[in-house]
């Protein structure tokens, strides 16, 4: 298939359909309402369901309902909307249902602004909702990657029976880029008969499946939580994704950055190379599981004097970078949060100061 | 005043009144509904307001409204209820309003169970809601300390114009202990005329105060976020609270633990001492700001071979402990989550294995 | 097509589909939840939409939305549920949108009971909601008639661009009777391009249609209300439906009764004939427009000494009967309301006493 | 006490306080939001409660809750808001709780307009909600009368343990008139210990009172409805209120009119007298119970050739007038609905045409 020029939000909607997801429930919020607009037209064409819930709280539970019945389902929202889904996210994770949540982040906290941000890193990677659970979090840096990650997200959600979040900044949603869609996913979830509610239809399954998050017995709840923990450790072993840049040279500093911010960092790194300053970069593509080992190794390289977490937030990923680096180098943060993306010049200046 | 024997939940309610807080909005949820029950009787006696909202989402915004008008206000809830307040917490933090939230945690995620847990550590300390904000988080280890922390919480919230969370496990709420109440707080918030909405009453203030969380201009939002960041750094400088135990001896291992779990750790440490094994402990009383430096120093002590984060959660505080320790010692996690508290024997066995 | 044995609630659902209505939004309530159950299976089979709203308030506005877009749409509920739709009914009537509401009445007021009743006569015929509007109200006396009335209801709603209500007692919904379905309605609403919202699609219409109920200018609102009034008078001229029984003999008393209650009255009339007492009956099939003239004429017949309104309510239709009779005979009420249907014996005894 | 010049809406609020009602729950809507504004200030001064509900649906049930606990409670709203309270009104009536509802009517149906109307006559007098129940409906024609009727409403609600509605057009709420307040009502409801929920406080009552509207047994529900019916008949016997004007002369036509519309009718009648045309008037002050007998008698007077129901609605009260007149004279309707009040000239012209 050839490339088409598409806005990120629309490409995300189309990608979900090609991933075999025919159920989309959402409540509009800037800067990702175009997904809903696109799918309100597109879902009926492919026999799918578009449903606007009466609030994000309701949408969260609609997702739970559909996922619990074994249907592929997803929603898209932006920062405050995701907060309203926090309780449902915790329920879905506890009940081990696969579902995909897309958060096209806007500036926060509160109403904040409607321009791009990465301010929801903590919310996405550390839980947001209550209790011991994790989301598998994918962070695209281009429209093409957003499409691919949406299409990965459904099989990953089904592999782990866990919600997956696509964490994109507003630029991902709003910019137009040429995009090529992978082939349609062909299969439906292979294992759903084993766990999803099936209306007691014995043609589908001989088991009476029960989807729930209530475990009143403390031993049972502890075992359940250990099972979840084992799953999150398995993610850490099997599904860490990251990309490196300029890592084969002898660099004096290492940047860790993700999403569209990392594209600006690339430009800064290329420019600094012209000045004779070598800087490496590790870009996490999964924010949870976080590429702790690759960053630790990159920070341990002889000659590396500083690690910088460059974020469109006020110092969130930097905590995971600190955990990765384990004191091998000084770790610092640089960033902005409000809508403006840090420029290559600002990054270059920060690198110069940091290594000075 | 002499000691009275009181259930934790009731003591928390009484402490808020003595802290001069006459506004309590809540929605009942086990295991803290006794606070609402107690205050539904007690608030009218002292001329205060008890109001049950129609949901936790509503309660969050009732708190925002009262706090924005300069009134001392608080709520209590338990894990899922706090998730439903996530959006409001982000709004209140962004709008810089003082308010106190008490989370008597139950086992999670999802509906989980109704027995004690510390599973909401991440939610409390890393945000929960969207965007760059922090709660100041106090973690009591006894009913007496719960009372004292509630009474500290209001002045701290007003000092920083930021929500403060009391993070207690269900044991704090349910157990009865003798408690002595400090003197009533006498003053009302001293600075509210400078920022709270005042109905344009020029007798109260000549300024037209505006309480909001919307900042559409990216420069303004970035500045706002830098201002918030500076505030959170100030908390880290001025208001870290912690307690040490058995730290003056030469210990081979360091435990970090908080809340009622830390009381069990004390017993284990005392028992291990009988066996000739010395173990130190740092107990954070503030979870944010986290006592990074004291733990780093304690972990750096000659002879200390291991640091253990012992939690009633599946490995949450351990991430902050890792950040504190910076690779000086191996850091490990031990815990349970579901309602049963780890026993001294289990902790002793874990310590023995870890140092082996 | 041959007869099938069907429960009334299911037959009502099937009739709507055969009337070309593929949109059903509802919230379950006894004694008509079988309609929702049936259509949740049946609508997907015919490419229609079944959607359970989050409350009856929401359902009312979902109906408004679909109707305003020119789609055939209906809901079913029972007494308290219809009360919750009162505001929406008033909006839909004001905005002149066609829609069908089925009320399978249960005993009231309040929660009342779940057995049959006719207690919502006033609510259906006099408005329920605020302002000057009327519903066209059809009252079936058998499952077969319920089917036919549902199939009439859509064209009537479209003829008048007004909500139509099917007012059935719980017996209609719960009993099984042999039923024959008329042919499918073939056409879609013929005139919707002239008034329904069309997304500004100029292929469908050159007019920019606006569906609204707000008219701030008093002259415009008065004209609007006069237009509605003219429509309700036209209903009174063109669409009164009723049935007579034993009206060709010289009767001493006239019964007015509707719905399944009228079937019991028939038995009583037949039994009284054996005793030599002749009683006539007019059964309104439309409750609004009410058959004022036929009842007036029947009450004016020489020898008729009394008119009795026999209802499963505490005296509601009797007021319209009084208006019809205009003092020509004494008018009295007899009835029960709570679930038990008046027996033939009770009716016979009442007639004997009344004419005595 | 001397007269003060007050806006109707404020006078209504003050009157409720003087009637000993210290509980006011409401949701704002034009043209009566001034009541809420006034009471939000005034209730705290007198130790009362002002609470804005999250919707009119909620307000209806807040009223039920307070009334069921034996507290004097009222709300004010306007047409669409009353529709949203329909279900609660039916519950409150069924559960036999005293409460006062004020409806300052605006033009309808639907959103309609915000100017005065009498379009909710049917809704108020025939039920609105489902099932067999009635409201006692008082219709003031001046601000002074509004005050007096509010103060009557509470004792009447308690006498009958039934909701009472004050039905005022928007003029009553918006106009300023000199008003004199009657003395404060001194006693609290005398009989509440016999029926209201009392928290099982045996100092208050030895009975375990249960407030409910659910009666699943058909005999019990029928008896309950007969009890309600007997109560409504007692209202008809004991509490009909009306006023006559120009009734002692030999008039050729009789006007029935209520509320501020009746004041315009007075002027028209006085003007017609100058022309030598005598017209009588009966003004119902209670719309339910309706003054059927006084109107019947007035219509029966020798020489009276026509009865006219003059309403700010499209023909609602005219149905009760028809029931009253029983064919003794022709009954006709004249009115407007949209915000403009019919002028004396228009009424005079209508009278002239009618008697011609």
Tab-separated table of N, CA and C in Angstrom, chain B residues 95-197:
chain	number	residue	atom	x	y	z
B	95	UNK	N	-4.842	25.270	40.324
B	95	UNK	CA	-5.410	26.552	40.750
B	95	UNK	C	-4.842	27.006	42.088
B	96	UNK	N	-3.945	26.202	42.658
B	96	UNK	CA	-3.249	26.534	43.898
B	96	UNK	C	-4.207	26.830	45.054
B	97	UNK	N	-5.075	25.882	45.319
B	97	UNK	CA	-5.993	26.007	46.444
B	97	UNK	C	-5.608	25.014	47.534
B	98	UNK	N	-5.654	25.451	48.784
B	98	UNK	CA	-5.371	24.534	49.885
B	98	UNK	C	-6.586	23.656	50.192
B	99	UNK	N	-6.351	22.382	50.358
B	99	UNK	CA	-7.433	21.458	50.736
B	99	UNK	C	-6.773	20.185	51.233
B	100	UNK	N	-7.480	19.440	52.054
B	100	UNK	CA	-6.922	18.214	52.631
B	100	UNK	C	-7.758	17.013	52.192
B	101	UNK	N	-7.076	16.011	51.666
B	101	UNK	CA	-7.699	14.768	51.231
B	101	UNK	C	-7.130	13.636	52.082
B	102	UNK	N	-7.994	12.847	52.673
B	102	UNK	CA	-7.553	11.689	53.445
B	102	UNK	C	-7.895	10.430	52.655
B	103	UNK	N	-6.900	9.602	52.378
B	103	UNK	CA	-7.128	8.327	51.702
B	103	UNK	C	-6.802	7.188	52.654
B	104	UNK	N	-7.846	6.532	53.150
B	104	UNK	CA	-7.657	5.340	53.982
B	104	UNK	C	-7.675	4.159	53.009
B	105	UNK	N	-6.484	3.777	52.561
B	105	UNK	CA	-6.358	2.835	51.452
B	105	UNK	C	-6.927	1.451	51.746
B	106	UNK	N	-7.567	0.881	50.735
B	106	UNK	CA	-8.001	-0.501	50.779
B	106	UNK	C	-7.261	-1.266	49.674
B	107	UNK	N	-7.352	-2.566	49.709
B	107	UNK	CA	-6.650	-3.368	48.729
B	107	UNK	C	-7.170	-3.121	47.328
B	108	UNK	N	-6.279	-3.021	46.361
B	108	UNK	CA	-6.650	-2.799	44.980
B	108	UNK	C	-5.792	-3.675	44.105
B	109	UNK	N	-5.781	-3.423	42.810
B	109	UNK	CA	-6.558	-2.423	42.074
B	109	UNK	C	-8.013	-2.864	41.914
B	110	UNK	N	-8.797	-2.032	41.195
B	110	UNK	CA	-10.204	-2.331	40.985
B	110	UNK	C	-10.962	-2.281	42.292
B	111	UNK	N	-12.001	-3.102	42.387
B	111	UNK	CA	-12.733	-3.159	43.652
B	111	UNK	C	-11.852	-3.723	44.742
B	112	UNK	N	-10.968	-4.670	44.346
B	112	UNK	CA	-10.012	-5.226	45.291
B	112	UNK	C	-10.699	-5.800	46.512
B	113	UNK	N	-10.204	-5.407	47.692
B	113	UNK	CA	-10.802	-5.873	48.932
B	113	UNK	C	-10.997	-4.697	49.859
B	114	UNK	N	-11.486	-4.953	51.060
B	114	UNK	CA	-11.746	-3.828	51.961
B	114	UNK	C	-10.762	-3.823	53.121
B	115	UNK	N	-9.735	-4.649	53.031
B	115	UNK	CA	-8.748	-4.713	54.108
B	115	UNK	C	-7.583	-3.770	53.803
B	116	UNK	N	-6.725	-3.531	54.814
B	116	UNK	CA	-5.670	-2.512	54.670
B	116	UNK	C	-4.697	-2.787	53.524
B	117	UNK	N	-4.122	-1.722	53.013
B	117	UNK	CA	-3.205	-1.783	51.889
B	117	UNK	C	-2.415	-0.484	51.845
B	118	UNK	N	-1.299	-0.516	51.114
B	118	UNK	CA	-0.585	0.724	50.800
B	118	UNK	C	-0.438	0.854	49.283
B	119	UNK	N	-1.436	0.308	48.571
B	119	UNK	CA	-1.322	0.202	47.117
B	119	UNK	C	-1.443	1.516	46.364
B	120	UNK	N	-1.753	2.628	47.056
B	120	UNK	CA	-1.955	3.886	46.339
B	120	UNK	C	-0.759	4.828	46.492
B	121	UNK	N	0.427	4.258	46.840
B	121	UNK	CA	1.610	5.099	46.996
B	121	UNK	C	1.898	5.919	45.747
B	122	UNK	N	1.920	5.244	44.595
B	122	UNK	CA	2.196	5.957	43.342
B	122	UNK	C	1.163	7.044	43.075
B	123	UNK	N	-0.108	6.647	43.221
B	123	UNK	CA	-1.188	7.595	42.933
B	123	UNK	C	-1.038	8.861	43.777
B	124	UNK	N	-0.657	8.679	45.040
B	124	UNK	CA	-0.544	9.819	45.945
B	124	UNK	C	0.700	10.652	45.655
B	125	UNK	N	1.817	9.972	45.385
B	125	UNK	CA	3.088	10.708	45.329
B	125	UNK	C	3.456	11.171	43.930
B	126	UNK	N	2.920	10.512	42.901
B	126	UNK	CA	3.311	10.861	41.529
B	126	UNK	C	2.199	11.597	40.801
B	127	UNK	N	1.081	11.784	41.433
B	127	UNK	CA	0.079	12.593	40.751
B	127	UNK	C	-1.296	11.985	40.727
B	128	UNK	N	-1.476	10.882	40.053
B	128	UNK	CA	-2.822	10.341	39.904
B	128	UNK	C	-3.502	11.043	38.747
B	129	UNK	N	-3.792	12.294	38.924
B	129	UNK	CA	-4.362	13.079	37.838
B	129	UNK	C	-3.308	13.476	36.809
B	130	UNK	N	-3.731	14.221	35.818
B	130	UNK	CA	-2.891	14.597	34.681
B	130	UNK	C	-2.084	15.857	34.986
B	131	UNK	N	-0.944	15.954	34.336
B	131	UNK	CA	-0.169	17.187	34.381
B	131	UNK	C	0.828	17.235	35.518
B	132	UNK	N	1.649	18.271	35.476
B	132	UNK	CA	2.763	18.418	36.415
B	132	UNK	C	2.291	19.009	37.728
B	133	UNK	N	1.970	18.166	38.671
B	133	UNK	CA	1.627	18.678	39.991
B	133	UNK	C	1.982	17.616	41.018
B	134	UNK	N	2.027	17.992	42.239
B	134	UNK	CA	2.352	17.086	43.346
B	134	UNK	C	1.397	17.346	44.494
B	135	UNK	N	1.118	16.323	45.241
B	135	UNK	CA	0.468	16.475	46.530
B	135	UNK	C	1.540	16.391	47.604
B	136	UNK	N	1.378	17.125	48.675
B	136	UNK	CA	2.205	16.897	49.857
B	136	UNK	C	1.537	15.737	50.594
B	137	UNK	N	2.281	14.636	50.797
B	137	UNK	CA	1.674	13.404	51.305
B	137	UNK	C	2.230	13.044	52.677
B	138	UNK	N	1.330	12.937	53.650
B	138	UNK	CA	1.702	12.581	55.020
B	138	UNK	C	1.213	11.172	55.326
B	139	UNK	N	2.085	10.350	55.927
B	139	UNK	CA	1.728	8.949	56.166
B	139	UNK	C	1.845	8.606	57.644
B	140	UNK	N	0.713	8.594	58.356
B	140	UNK	CA	0.761	8.320	59.796
B	140	UNK	C	0.960	6.831	60.092
B	141	UNK	N	1.588	6.555	61.239
B	141	UNK	CA	1.808	5.172	61.662
B	141	UNK	C	1.010	4.804	62.907
B	142	UNK	N	0.231	5.760	63.420
B	142	UNK	CA	-0.607	5.468	64.590
B	142	UNK	C	-1.790	6.425	64.572
B	143	UNK	N	-2.779	6.135	65.395
B	143	UNK	CA	-3.934	7.026	65.461
B	143	UNK	C	-3.494	8.398	65.963
B	144	UNK	N	-2.605	8.396	66.976
B	144	UNK	CA	-2.119	9.678	67.498
B	144	UNK	C	-1.455	10.493	66.387
B	145	UNK	N	-0.643	9.817	65.593
B	145	UNK	CA	0.050	10.548	64.525
B	145	UNK	C	-0.932	10.992	63.435
B	146	UNK	N	-1.963	10.177	63.200
B	146	UNK	CA	-2.984	10.579	62.228
B	146	UNK	C	-3.618	11.899	62.662
B	147	UNK	N	-3.927	11.989	63.954
B	147	UNK	CA	-4.509	13.220	64.481
B	147	UNK	C	-3.551	14.391	64.275
B	148	UNK	N	-2.294	14.171	64.623
B	148	UNK	CA	-1.334	15.273	64.509
B	148	UNK	C	-1.124	15.678	63.055
B	149	UNK	N	-1.089	14.698	62.174
B	149	UNK	CA	-0.872	15.017	60.770
B	149	UNK	C	-2.074	15.738	60.151
B	150	UNK	N	-3.281	15.349	60.565
B	150	UNK	CA	-4.457	16.081	60.076
B	150	UNK	C	-4.346	17.540	60.508
B	151	UNK	N	-3.895	17.757	61.740
B	151	UNK	CA	-3.816	19.132	62.227
B	151	UNK	C	-2.664	19.906	61.586
B	152	UNK	N	-1.627	19.189	61.189
B	152	UNK	CA	-0.559	19.839	60.408
B	152	UNK	C	-0.992	20.111	58.974
B	153	UNK	N	-1.862	19.232	58.475
B	153	UNK	CA	-2.147	19.248	57.041
B	153	UNK	C	-2.744	20.576	56.587
B	154	UNK	N	-3.634	21.135	57.420
B	154	UNK	CA	-4.280	22.381	57.003
B	154	UNK	C	-3.283	23.533	56.898
B	155	UNK	N	-2.453	23.770	57.942
B	155	UNK	CA	-1.457	24.838	57.777
B	155	UNK	C	-0.490	24.568	56.618
B	156	UNK	N	-0.110	23.315	56.408
B	156	UNK	CA	0.776	23.007	55.286
B	156	UNK	C	0.086	23.305	53.954
B	157	UNK	N	-1.176	22.909	53.845
B	157	UNK	CA	-1.927	23.185	52.610
B	157	UNK	C	-1.983	24.689	52.355
B	158	UNK	N	-2.145	25.448	53.449
B	158	UNK	CA	-2.244	26.903	53.292
B	158	UNK	C	-0.886	27.532	53.036
B	159	UNK	N	0.151	26.990	53.660
B	159	UNK	CA	1.505	27.488	53.399
B	159	UNK	C	1.828	27.400	51.912
B	160	UNK	N	1.481	26.264	51.325
B	160	UNK	CA	1.863	26.026	49.925
B	160	UNK	C	0.721	26.293	48.948
B	161	UNK	N	-0.457	26.576	49.471
B	161	UNK	CA	-1.650	26.646	48.600
B	161	UNK	C	-1.650	25.451	47.652
B	162	UNK	N	-1.692	24.283	48.255
B	162	UNK	CA	-1.594	23.031	47.502
B	162	UNK	C	-2.373	21.963	48.272
B	163	UNK	N	-3.015	21.041	47.564
B	163	UNK	CA	-3.673	19.957	48.300
B	163	UNK	C	-2.669	19.099	49.067
B	164	UNK	N	-3.061	18.696	50.259
B	164	UNK	CA	-2.266	17.794	51.094
B	164	UNK	C	-3.059	16.492	51.236
B	165	UNK	N	-2.348	15.388	51.106
B	165	UNK	CA	-3.021	14.105	51.292
B	165	UNK	C	-2.484	13.383	52.524
B	166	UNK	N	-3.420	12.885	53.332
B	166	UNK	CA	-3.060	11.971	54.414
B	166	UNK	C	-3.251	10.566	53.849
B	167	UNK	N	-2.180	9.805	53.780
B	167	UNK	CA	-2.262	8.469	53.195
B	167	UNK	C	-2.150	7.435	54.314
B	168	UNK	N	-3.299	6.896	54.679
B	168	UNK	CA	-3.299	5.924	55.772
B	168	UNK	C	-3.773	4.577	55.256
B	169	UNK	N	-3.225	3.534	55.798
B	169	UNK	CA	-3.781	2.238	55.433
B	169	UNK	C	-5.020	1.991	56.290
B	170	UNK	N	-5.792	0.995	55.946
B	170	UNK	CA	-7.047	0.730	56.633
B	170	UNK	C	-6.887	0.504	58.122
B	171	UNK	N	-5.722	0.039	58.569
B	171	UNK	CA	-5.513	-0.182	60.003
B	171	UNK	C	-5.619	1.127	60.765
B	172	UNK	N	-5.041	2.167	60.196
B	172	UNK	CA	-5.105	3.486	60.846
B	172	UNK	C	-6.557	3.890	61.092
B	173	UNK	N	-7.410	3.612	60.095
B	173	UNK	CA	-8.808	4.004	60.215
B	173	UNK	C	-9.585	3.146	61.191
B	174	UNK	N	-9.271	1.851	61.214
B	174	UNK	CA	-10.118	0.921	61.951
B	174	UNK	C	-9.677	0.679	63.388
B	175	UNK	N	-8.352	0.840	63.686
B	175	UNK	CA	-7.949	0.452	65.037
B	175	UNK	C	-8.261	1.544	66.059
B	176	UNK	N	-8.460	1.114	67.301
B	176	UNK	CA	-8.681	2.048	68.398
B	176	UNK	C	-7.381	2.206	69.163
B	177	UNK	N	-7.017	3.423	69.433
B	177	UNK	CA	-5.823	3.685	70.237
B	177	UNK	C	-6.116	4.897	71.118
B	178	UNK	N	-5.386	4.986	72.236
B	178	UNK	CA	-5.542	6.195	73.049
B	178	UNK	C	-4.963	7.380	72.289
B	179	UNK	N	-5.652	8.478	72.322
B	179	UNK	CA	-5.198	9.626	71.543
B	179	UNK	C	-5.403	10.908	72.343
B	180	UNK	N	-4.458	11.797	72.171
B	180	UNK	CA	-4.547	13.092	72.846
B	180	UNK	C	-4.594	14.161	71.765
B	181	UNK	N	-5.570	15.027	71.846
B	181	UNK	CA	-5.705	16.049	70.805
B	181	UNK	C	-4.882	17.285	71.138
B	182	UNK	N	-4.123	17.785	70.193
B	182	UNK	CA	-3.425	19.063	70.402
B	182	UNK	C	-4.453	20.172	70.581
B	183	UNK	N	-3.986	21.340	70.999
B	183	UNK	CA	-4.875	22.490	71.114
B	183	UNK	C	-5.498	22.823	69.764
B	184	UNK	N	-6.683	23.424	69.868
B	184	UNK	CA	-7.343	23.892	68.650
B	184	UNK	C	-6.435	24.865	67.898
B	185	UNK	N	-6.472	24.759	66.593
B	185	UNK	CA	-5.827	25.802	65.789
B	185	UNK	C	-6.707	27.036	65.891
B	186	UNK	N	-6.070	28.188	66.150
B	186	UNK	CA	-6.911	29.352	66.416
B	186	UNK	C	-7.189	30.226	65.207
B	187	UNK	N	-6.218	30.349	64.394
B	187	UNK	CA	-6.361	31.353	63.337
B	187	UNK	C	-7.010	30.757	62.110
B	188	UNK	N	-7.652	31.620	61.375
B	188	UNK	CA	-8.083	31.188	60.060
B	188	UNK	C	-6.962	31.503	59.072
B	189	UNK	N	-7.033	30.880	57.901
B	189	UNK	CA	-5.968	31.070	56.924
B	189	UNK	C	-5.626	32.555	56.794
B	190	UNK	N	-4.377	32.896	56.996
B	190	UNK	CA	-4.008	34.306	57.100
B	190	UNK	C	-3.961	34.999	55.757
B	191	UNK	N	-3.728	34.223	54.709
B	191	UNK	CA	-3.441	34.896	53.445
B	191	UNK	C	-4.557	34.807	52.426
B	192	UNK	N	-5.732	34.338	52.828
B	192	UNK	CA	-6.709	34.029	51.781
B	192	UNK	C	-7.225	35.265	51.053
B	193	UNK	N	-7.246	36.401	51.745
B	193	UNK	CA	-7.725	37.594	51.045
B	193	UNK	C	-6.893	37.925	49.816
B	194	UNK	N	-5.675	37.411	49.810
B	194	UNK	CA	-4.784	37.731	48.692
B	194	UNK	C	-5.084	36.930	47.435
B	195	UNK	N	-5.809	35.826	47.587
B	195	UNK	CA	-5.987	34.988	46.395
B	195	UNK	C	-7.375	34.380	46.230
B	196	UNK	N	-8.115	34.188	47.343
B	196	UNK	CA	-9.385	33.454	47.234
B	196	UNK	C	-10.483	34.337	46.648
B	197	UNK	N	-11.442	33.711	46.008
B	197	UNK	CA	-12.591	34.465	45.508
B	197	UNK	C	-13.318	35.061	46.699
